[in-house]
Amino acid sequence: KGAITTVGNGAPDAREGSDGDFTLRKVAKGLTLYIKKDNRWHDVNKLGLAPMTAIPTLGAAAATPNVSGSNIFNSGTSTLTINGFNGGSIGQTITVISKAAITYDFNADNLQCGSADIVTASGDATTWIFDGSNWYLISWMDDSIDLSSGGF
């Protein structure tokens, strides 16, 4: 799953790719990210998430927090190990802003984040995308690093 990521023009054809693949496409309104699940391409911009009035906070002791209904979260302010996320929809992208030391366990449940645990500190941010089975880490911003050099 998710072995192929492509870039192209126009909406993808159902014959392209396999379940779990991602594609970024140039369309009339700009760029659109698609994910393939059940032999269909899903436009991640059409997930229908409800408007928010405040950024929700993940449960203080939730090793597998529910991420339904939002795409941005603050972690709690206590140290926590996250084993996976529950309640996601295909193509959902979430960003978690760390408010404490948060460990993402690479070897548990449904997180795909490399071959070792990811440990964030307060101010760091991680971004994940869901393929219907697993959450894939697509970005990690370490707030303690000078990002002005572009070497990240």
XYZ file of C-alpha atoms in Angstrom, residues 8-92:
85
model
C 0.333 14.849 -13.104
C -2.315 16.937 -14.840
C -6.083 16.514 -14.466
C -8.019 14.094 -12.286
C -6.543 10.572 -12.083
C -8.174 7.734 -13.990
C -9.509 4.719 -12.040
C -7.120 2.487 -14.030
C -4.109 4.318 -12.562
C -2.380 3.188 -9.380
C -3.313 0.823 -6.577
C -5.102 1.212 -3.255
C -3.025 3.345 -0.886
C -1.300 5.323 -3.654
C -1.200 9.129 -3.569
C -1.162 11.521 -6.501
C -0.880 15.296 -6.677
C -2.634 16.728 -9.725
C -2.736 20.129 -11.392
C -6.377 20.997 -12.067
C -8.173 24.198 -13.163
C -8.527 25.454 -9.559
C -4.932 24.665 -8.498
C -3.377 21.534 -6.992
C -5.422 18.613 -5.691
C -4.195 15.697 -3.589
C -5.888 12.342 -4.246
C -5.612 9.014 -2.421
C -6.786 5.686 -3.889
C -8.953 3.354 -1.832
C -11.362 0.606 -2.990
C -10.188 1.194 -6.574
C -11.419 4.832 -6.483
C -9.492 8.091 -6.258
C -10.648 10.371 -3.413
C -10.114 14.168 -3.543
C -8.895 15.059 -0.042
C -10.366 18.578 -0.442
C -13.885 17.116 -0.479
C -13.899 15.388 2.890
C -16.610 17.688 4.246
C -15.030 18.536 7.591
C -17.179 20.889 9.693
C -15.902 24.401 10.492
C -14.163 24.758 13.855
C -14.259 27.549 16.421
C -11.204 26.285 18.372
C -8.440 23.746 17.839
C -9.454 20.525 19.623
C -7.093 18.899 22.109
C -6.324 15.185 21.889
C -7.290 13.198 24.980
C -4.754 13.540 27.790
C -4.290 9.800 28.198
C -5.470 8.568 24.796
C -2.903 6.257 23.191
C -5.190 6.056 20.135
C -7.035 9.395 20.055
C -10.111 9.973 17.921
C -9.418 12.406 15.047
C -12.845 12.427 13.401
C -14.309 15.787 12.485
C -11.118 17.852 12.392
C -7.777 18.190 10.651
C -5.769 20.082 13.292
C -5.218 19.170 16.947
C -3.203 20.258 19.951
C -1.703 17.498 22.044
C -2.346 17.564 25.753
C 0.204 19.230 28.022
C 1.392 15.953 29.578
C 3.896 13.470 28.153
C 2.088 10.868 26.045
C 2.809 7.936 23.722
C 0.489 7.728 20.712
C 0.123 4.267 19.152
C -2.262 5.287 16.376
C -5.290 7.389 15.513
C -8.955 6.338 15.411
C -11.914 7.772 13.514
C -10.096 8.900 10.376
C -11.581 9.038 6.905
C -9.796 8.066 3.699
C -7.562 10.903 2.525
C -7.902 12.830 5.796
